[in-house]
């Protein structure tokens, strides 16, 4: 998930690509470096919220290396390989874990993950989930009184009501939509993309740019999450935003982190992965990342937060299925979009 308040401050707050820009930590203080997406490190992002508590617990410095969106993390890992200065990668999802594991760059986590509150059992030995949510098309009820009720409706709607989506090559929401369409339409997915194309205003590299365009009124719908309206309701006291609960079901995203096999600080990386599942981290998930915590805190979700979708409305490929199909499905999407 991405953070809404990041629109105004993202560039100023994100830790950025240059590790040296932050200055040098004290020589006797070890530094844990996390490769993640940039909204995680924004002023109101989850990373910024949990940083003081983890630094106090570990007696270390926590630094973030950020890329624009989650799908770019895999490309960065492949580019840097074993020479990466990062200890942890955070922000991939299950559509990318099989391909990431195949690089040989990920280490086992060694944690007991049998008591998580995910919509599915979790047995992966390398990736640790920290939150989850469902992709959805978000709209303003005052501007779109008859919203689509299904993917089919989405393609058949008024062409004047434009849609903004994200690029599946760079964005995990964009990749999620790719999987969503493929899950529902199978080999007829290229036909669906062709039918949807007239409604698409543009394809952005990341979620923040797409959602910003939607809030500025440039599009009637934006690819986001079922939990996005919760931000507007809880933080802004605005109830005009809604997310489509589609007839075919909505595609699930589970965001994960993992320790890199060549991590310079492997013991600190292990501490952080365990910390991710603690109340100190999980209690901050709902109102910073605007997703469901992987382990529900004792106090529950905030008042007004969207209820999770039922299991029978959940669509998801296994990591292996997603990994095997991703490149071919991206190619068919590109072909349909370029016609």
Coordinates of C-alpha atoms in Angstrom, one line a residue:
X1 CA 0.0 0.0 0.0
X2 CA 1.1 3.6 -0.4
X3 CA 0.8 6.6 1.8
X4 CA -1.5 9.4 0.9
X5 CA 0.2 12.3 2.6
X6 CA 3.3 11.4 0.7
X7 CA 2.1 13.5 -2.2
X8 CA 3.3 16.7 -0.6
X9 CA 6.5 15.7 1.0
X10 CA 7.7 12.5 -0.7
X11 CA 10.7 14.1 -2.5
X12 CA 11.8 15.9 0.6
X13 CA 11.5 13.0 3.0
X14 CA 12.5 9.9 1.0
X15 CA 15.9 8.8 2.1
X16 CA 16.8 8.3 -1.6
X17 CA 19.2 6.3 -3.5
X18 CA 22.4 7.7 -2.2
X19 CA 23.3 6.2 1.1
X20 CA 26.1 8.6 1.7
X21 CA 23.7 11.6 1.5
X22 CA 22.5 11.0 5.0
X23 CA 25.8 11.4 6.6
X24 CA 27.8 8.8 8.4
X25 CA 26.5 7.0 11.5
X26 CA 28.7 6.9 14.5
X27 CA 31.6 4.5 13.9
X28 CA 30.5 2.3 16.8
X29 CA 26.9 2.1 15.8
X30 CA 26.0 -0.6 13.3
X31 CA 23.6 0.3 10.5
X32 CA 20.8 -1.8 9.1
X33 CA 19.9 -0.9 5.5
X34 CA 16.5 -1.7 4.0
X35 CA 15.7 -1.5 0.3
X36 CA 12.0 -0.5 0.0
X37 CA 9.5 1.6 -2.0
X38 CA 9.6 5.3 -1.4
X39 CA 6.2 5.9 0.2
X40 CA 7.3 3.5 3.1
X41 CA 10.0 6.1 3.9
X42 CA 7.8 9.2 3.6
X43 CA 7.2 11.5 6.6
X44 CA 3.9 9.8 7.4
X45 CA 4.9 6.4 6.1
X46 CA 5.2 3.1 8.0
X47 CA 9.0 3.1 7.9
X48 CA 9.3 6.5 9.5
X49 CA 6.7 5.5 12.2
X50 CA 8.5 2.4 13.3
X51 CA 12.1 3.6 12.9
X52 CA 12.6 5.1 16.4
X53 CA 11.2 2.0 18.2
X54 CA 13.4 -0.4 16.2
X55 CA 16.5 1.8 16.7
X56 CA 15.9 1.8 20.4
X57 CA 15.5 -2.0 20.5
X58 CA 18.5 -2.8 18.3
X59 CA 20.9 -0.1 19.4
X60 CA 21.6 0.5 15.7
X61 CA 20.8 2.9 12.9
X62 CA 18.1 2.2 10.4
X63 CA 18.6 3.5 6.9
X64 CA 16.2 3.2 3.9
X65 CA 17.2 2.9 0.3
X66 CA 14.1 3.7 -1.8
X67 CA 12.8 3.0 -5.3
X68 CA 9.6 4.4 -6.7
X69 CA 7.4 1.4 -6.3
X70 CA 7.5 -2.2 -5.2
X71 CA 7.9 -3.9 -8.6
X72 CA 11.1 -1.9 -9.1
X73 CA 12.6 -3.7 -6.1
X74 CA 13.2 -6.9 -8.0
X75 CA 15.0 -5.0 -10.9
X76 CA 17.2 -3.3 -8.3
X77 CA 18.1 -6.6 -6.7
X78 CA 19.0 -8.2 -10.0
X79 CA 21.1 -5.2 -11.0
X80 CA 23.1 -5.1 -7.8
X81 CA 23.2 -8.8 -7.0
X82 CA 25.5 -9.9 -4.2
X83 CA 27.2 -6.4 -4.1
X84 CA 24.0 -4.8 -2.8
X85 CA 24.6 -2.7 0.4
X86 CA 21.1 -3.5 1.6
X87 CA 20.4 -6.1 4.4
X88 CA 16.7 -6.5 3.8
X89 CA 14.3 -6.0 0.8
X90 CA 10.8 -4.9 1.9
X91 CA 7.8 -4.3 -0.3
X92 CA 7.7 -7.1 -2.7
X93 CA 4.5 -9.1 -3.0
X94 CA 3.6 -12.7 -3.8
X95 CA 3.5 -12.0 -7.5
X96 CA 7.3 -11.5 -7.3
X97 CA 8.5 -13.8 -4.6
X98 CA 9.1 -16.9 -6.7
X99 CA 11.2 -14.9 -9.2
X100 CA 13.1 -13.1 -6.4
X101 CA 13.8 -16.4 -4.7
X102 CA 15.2 -17.8 -7.9
X103 CA 17.9 -15.2 -7.9
X104 CA 19.6 -16.9 -5.0
X105 CA 19.9 -13.6 -3.2
X106 CA 17.4 -14.3 -0.4
X107 CA 18.1 -16.1 2.9
X108 CA 15.8 -18.1 5.1
X109 CA 14.1 -16.2 7.9
X110 CA 13.9 -19.0 10.5
X111 CA 10.7 -17.5 12.1
X112 CA 7.5 -19.3 13.2
X113 CA 4.8 -17.8 11.0
X114 CA 2.0 -20.2 11.9
X115 CA 0.0 -17.6 13.9
X116 CA -0.5 -14.8 11.4
X117 CA -3.9 -13.4 10.5
X118 CA -3.6 -13.5 6.7
X119 CA -6.5 -14.7 4.6
X120 CA -4.4 -17.8 3.7
X121 CA -1.9 -20.1 5.4
X122 CA 1.7 -19.0 5.1
X123 CA 4.6 -21.5 4.9
X124 CA 7.2 -19.6 2.9
X125 CA 10.7 -20.0 4.5
X126 CA 12.2 -16.9 3.0
X127 CA 9.6 -14.2 2.8
X128 CA 7.9 -12.6 5.9
X129 CA 4.5 -11.0 5.3
X130 CA 3.9 -7.7 7.1
X131 CA 0.5 -6.6 5.6
X132 CA -2.1 -7.4 3.1
X133 CA -5.0 -5.9 1.2
X134 CA -7.2 -6.2 -1.9
X135 CA -6.8 -4.2 -5.1
X136 CA -9.8 -2.2 -6.1
X137 CA -11.0 0.7 -8.3
X138 CA -11.6 3.7 -6.1
X139 CA -14.1 6.5 -7.1
X140 CA -15.8 9.6 -5.7
X141 CA -19.5 8.8 -5.1
X142 CA -20.4 12.5 -5.8
X143 CA -18.8 12.3 -9.3
X144 CA -19.6 8.7 -10.2
X145 CA -23.1 7.8 -8.9
X146 CA -23.3 4.5 -10.9
X147 CA -19.9 2.9 -10.5
X148 CA -18.9 -0.4 -12.1
X149 CA -19.8 -3.6 -10.2
X150 CA -17.4 -5.9 -12.1
X151 CA -14.4 -6.0 -14.4
X152 CA -16.8 -6.4 -17.2
X153 CA -18.7 -3.2 -16.2
X154 CA -15.4 -1.4 -16.0
X155 CA -14.7 -2.0 -19.7
X156 CA -18.2 -1.3 -20.8
X157 CA -18.6 2.0 -18.9
X158 CA -18.8 5.5 -20.3
X159 CA -15.6 6.2 -22.1
X160 CA -15.7 9.8 -20.7
X161 CA -15.2 8.4 -17.2
X162 CA -11.5 7.7 -17.5
X163 CA -9.4 5.3 -15.5
X164 CA -5.8 5.6 -14.3
X165 CA -3.8 2.4 -13.8
X166 CA -0.2 1.7 -12.9
X167 CA 2.4 0.0 -15.1
X168 CA 2.8 -3.7 -14.2
X169 CA 6.6 -3.5 -15.0
X170 CA 7.2 -1.0 -12.2
X171 CA 4.3 -1.1 -9.8
X172 CA 2.9 -3.8 -7.7
X173 CA -0.7 -2.5 -8.0
X174 CA -0.2 -2.5 -11.8
X175 CA 1.1 -6.0 -11.6
X176 CA -1.8 -6.9 -9.4
X177 CA -4.3 -5.8 -12.0
X178 CA -2.5 -7.8 -14.6
X179 CA -2.9 -10.9 -12.4
X180 CA -6.5 -10.0 -11.6
X181 CA -7.5 -9.8 -15.2
X182 CA -5.6 -13.0 -16.0
X183 CA -7.2 -14.8 -13.1
X184 CA -10.7 -13.9 -14.3
X185 CA -10.3 -14.0 -18.1
X186 CA -7.5 -16.6 -18.6
X187 CA -6.4 -16.8 -22.2
X188 CA -9.0 -14.2 -23.1
X189 CA -7.1 -11.5 -21.1
X190 CA -5.8 -9.8 -24.3
X191 CA -9.4 -9.3 -25.5
X192 CA -10.3 -7.8 -22.1
X193 CA -7.3 -5.4 -22.3
X194 CA -8.3 -4.3 -25.7
X195 CA -11.9 -3.6 -24.5
X196 CA -10.6 -1.7 -21.5
X197 CA -8.1 0.4 -23.4
X198 CA -10.5 3.2 -24.5
X199 CA -11.3 4.0 -20.9
X200 CA -7.7 4.3 -19.7
X201 CA -6.5 7.9 -19.4
X202 CA -2.9 6.9 -18.8
X203 CA -0.6 4.4 -17.2
X204 CA 1.7 5.7 -14.4
X205 CA 5.0 4.2 -13.1
X206 CA 3.7 4.1 -9.6
X207 CA 0.7 4.3 -7.3
X208 CA 1.3 7.8 -5.9
X209 CA 1.2 9.5 -9.3
X210 CA -2.0 7.7 -10.3
X211 CA -3.8 8.5 -7.0
X212 CA -2.7 12.1 -7.2
X213 CA -4.2 12.4 -10.7
X214 CA -7.5 10.9 -9.4
X215 CA -7.6 13.3 -6.5
X216 CA -7.1 16.3 -8.9
X217 CA -10.1 15.1 -10.8
X218 CA -8.2 14.0 -13.9
X219 CA -9.9 10.5 -13.8
X220 CA -13.1 9.1 -12.5
X221 CA -11.5 5.9 -11.2
X222 CA -8.0 4.8 -10.1
X223 CA -6.5 1.4 -9.4
X224 CA -5.8 1.4 -5.6
X225 CA -7.1 -0.7 -2.7
X226 CA -10.3 -1.5 -0.8
X227 CA -8.8 0.2 2.2
X228 CA -8.0 3.5 0.4
X229 CA -11.4 5.1 1.4
X230 CA -10.5 4.4 5.0
X231 CA -7.8 7.1 4.8
X232 CA -10.2 9.7 3.6
X233 CA -12.8 8.8 6.2
X234 CA -10.4 8.5 9.2
X235 CA -7.9 11.2 8.4
X236 CA -9.9 13.7 6.4
X237 CA -13.5 13.0 7.7
X238 CA -14.6 12.6 4.1
X239 CA -17.0 9.8 3.2
X240 CA -17.5 10.4 -0.5
X241 CA -14.8 7.9 -1.6
X242 CA -15.6 4.2 -2.1
X243 CA -13.9 1.1 -3.5
X244 CA -15.5 -1.4 -5.9
X245 CA -16.2 -4.8 -4.5
X246 CA -16.4 -6.6 -7.8
X247 CA -18.6 -9.5 -8.7
X248 CA -15.7 -11.6 -10.0
X249 CA -13.8 -11.0 -6.7
X250 CA -10.8 -8.8 -6.0
X251 CA -7.2 -9.7 -6.3
X252 CA -5.3 -10.1 -3.0
X253 CA -1.9 -8.5 -2.3
X254 CA 0.4 -9.7 0.5
X255 CA 3.4 -7.5 1.0
X256 CA 6.6 -9.2 2.3
X257 CA 10.2 -8.6 3.4
X258 CA 13.2 -10.8 3.3
X259 CA 16.8 -10.9 4.5
X260 CA 19.4 -10.8 1.7
X261 CA 21.8 -13.7 1.6
X262 CA 24.8 -11.4 1.5
X263 CA 23.5 -9.0 4.1
X264 CA 26.3 -7.0 5.8
X265 CA 24.4 -7.1 9.1
X266 CA 22.6 -10.5 9.1
X267 CA 21.9 -10.5 12.9
X268 CA 20.3 -7.1 12.7
X269 CA 18.3 -8.2 9.7
X270 CA 17.0 -11.2 11.7
X271 CA 16.0 -8.8 14.5
X272 CA 14.1 -6.5 12.1
X273 CA 12.1 -9.4 10.5
X274 CA 11.1 -10.5 14.0
X275 CA 10.3 -6.9 14.9
X276 CA 8.0 -6.6 11.9
X277 CA 5.5 -9.0 13.5
X278 CA 5.6 -7.3 16.9
X279 CA 2.8 -5.0 18.2
X280 CA 5.2 -2.0 17.8
X281 CA 5.2 -2.5 14.0
X282 CA 1.9 -4.1 13.4
X283 CA -0.1 -1.5 15.3
X284 CA 1.2 1.2 12.9
X285 CA 0.3 -0.6 9.7
X286 CA -3.4 0.3 9.4
X287 CA -3.0 4.1 9.6
X288 CA 0.3 4.5 7.9
X289 CA 0.4 1.9 5.1
X290 CA -3.4 1.8 5.0
X291 CA -3.4 -2.0 4.8
X292 CA -4.4 -4.9 7.1
X293 CA -1.7 -5.9 9.5
X294 CA -0.4 -9.4 9.0
X295 CA -0.9 -10.0 12.7
X296 CA -3.9 -8.1 14.1
X297 CA -2.9 -6.0 17.1
X298 CA -4.8 -6.6 20.4
X299 CA -6.7 -3.3 20.0
X300 CA -8.0 -4.4 16.6
X301 CA -8.4 -2.2 13.5
X302 CA -9.2 1.6 13.9
X303 CA -12.9 2.6 14.0
X304 CA -14.1 3.3 10.5
X305 CA -11.4 1.0 8.8
X306 CA -12.8 -1.1 6.0
X307 CA -13.7 -4.7 6.8
X308 CA -11.7 -7.4 5.0
X309 CA -13.3 -9.1 2.0
X310 CA -14.6 -12.6 2.5
X311 CA -12.4 -15.5 1.4
X312 CA -14.8 -16.4 -1.4
X313 CA -14.2 -13.0 -3.0
X314 CA -10.4 -13.4 -2.9
X315 CA -8.5 -14.0 -6.1
X316 CA -4.8 -15.0 -6.0
X317 CA -2.3 -16.9 -8.0
X318 CA 0.3 -18.9 -6.2
X319 CA 3.8 -17.4 -6.3
X320 CA 4.9 -20.1 -8.7
X321 CA 2.0 -19.5 -11.0
X322 CA 2.6 -15.7 -11.0
X323 CA 6.3 -16.2 -11.5
X324 CA 5.8 -18.5 -14.5
X325 CA 3.2 -16.3 -16.2
X326 CA 4.4 -12.8 -15.4
X327 CA 6.6 -12.1 -18.4
X328 CA 4.3 -13.5 -21.0
X329 CA 1.3 -11.7 -19.4
X330 CA 3.2 -8.4 -19.3
X331 CA 4.0 -8.9 -23.0
X332 CA 0.4 -9.5 -23.9
X333 CA -0.6 -6.4 -21.9
X334 CA 2.0 -4.3 -23.8
X335 CA 0.8 -5.6 -27.1
X336 CA -2.8 -4.8 -26.3
X337 CA -2.0 -1.3 -25.0
X338 CA 0.1 -0.5 -28.1
X339 CA -2.6 -1.2 -30.6

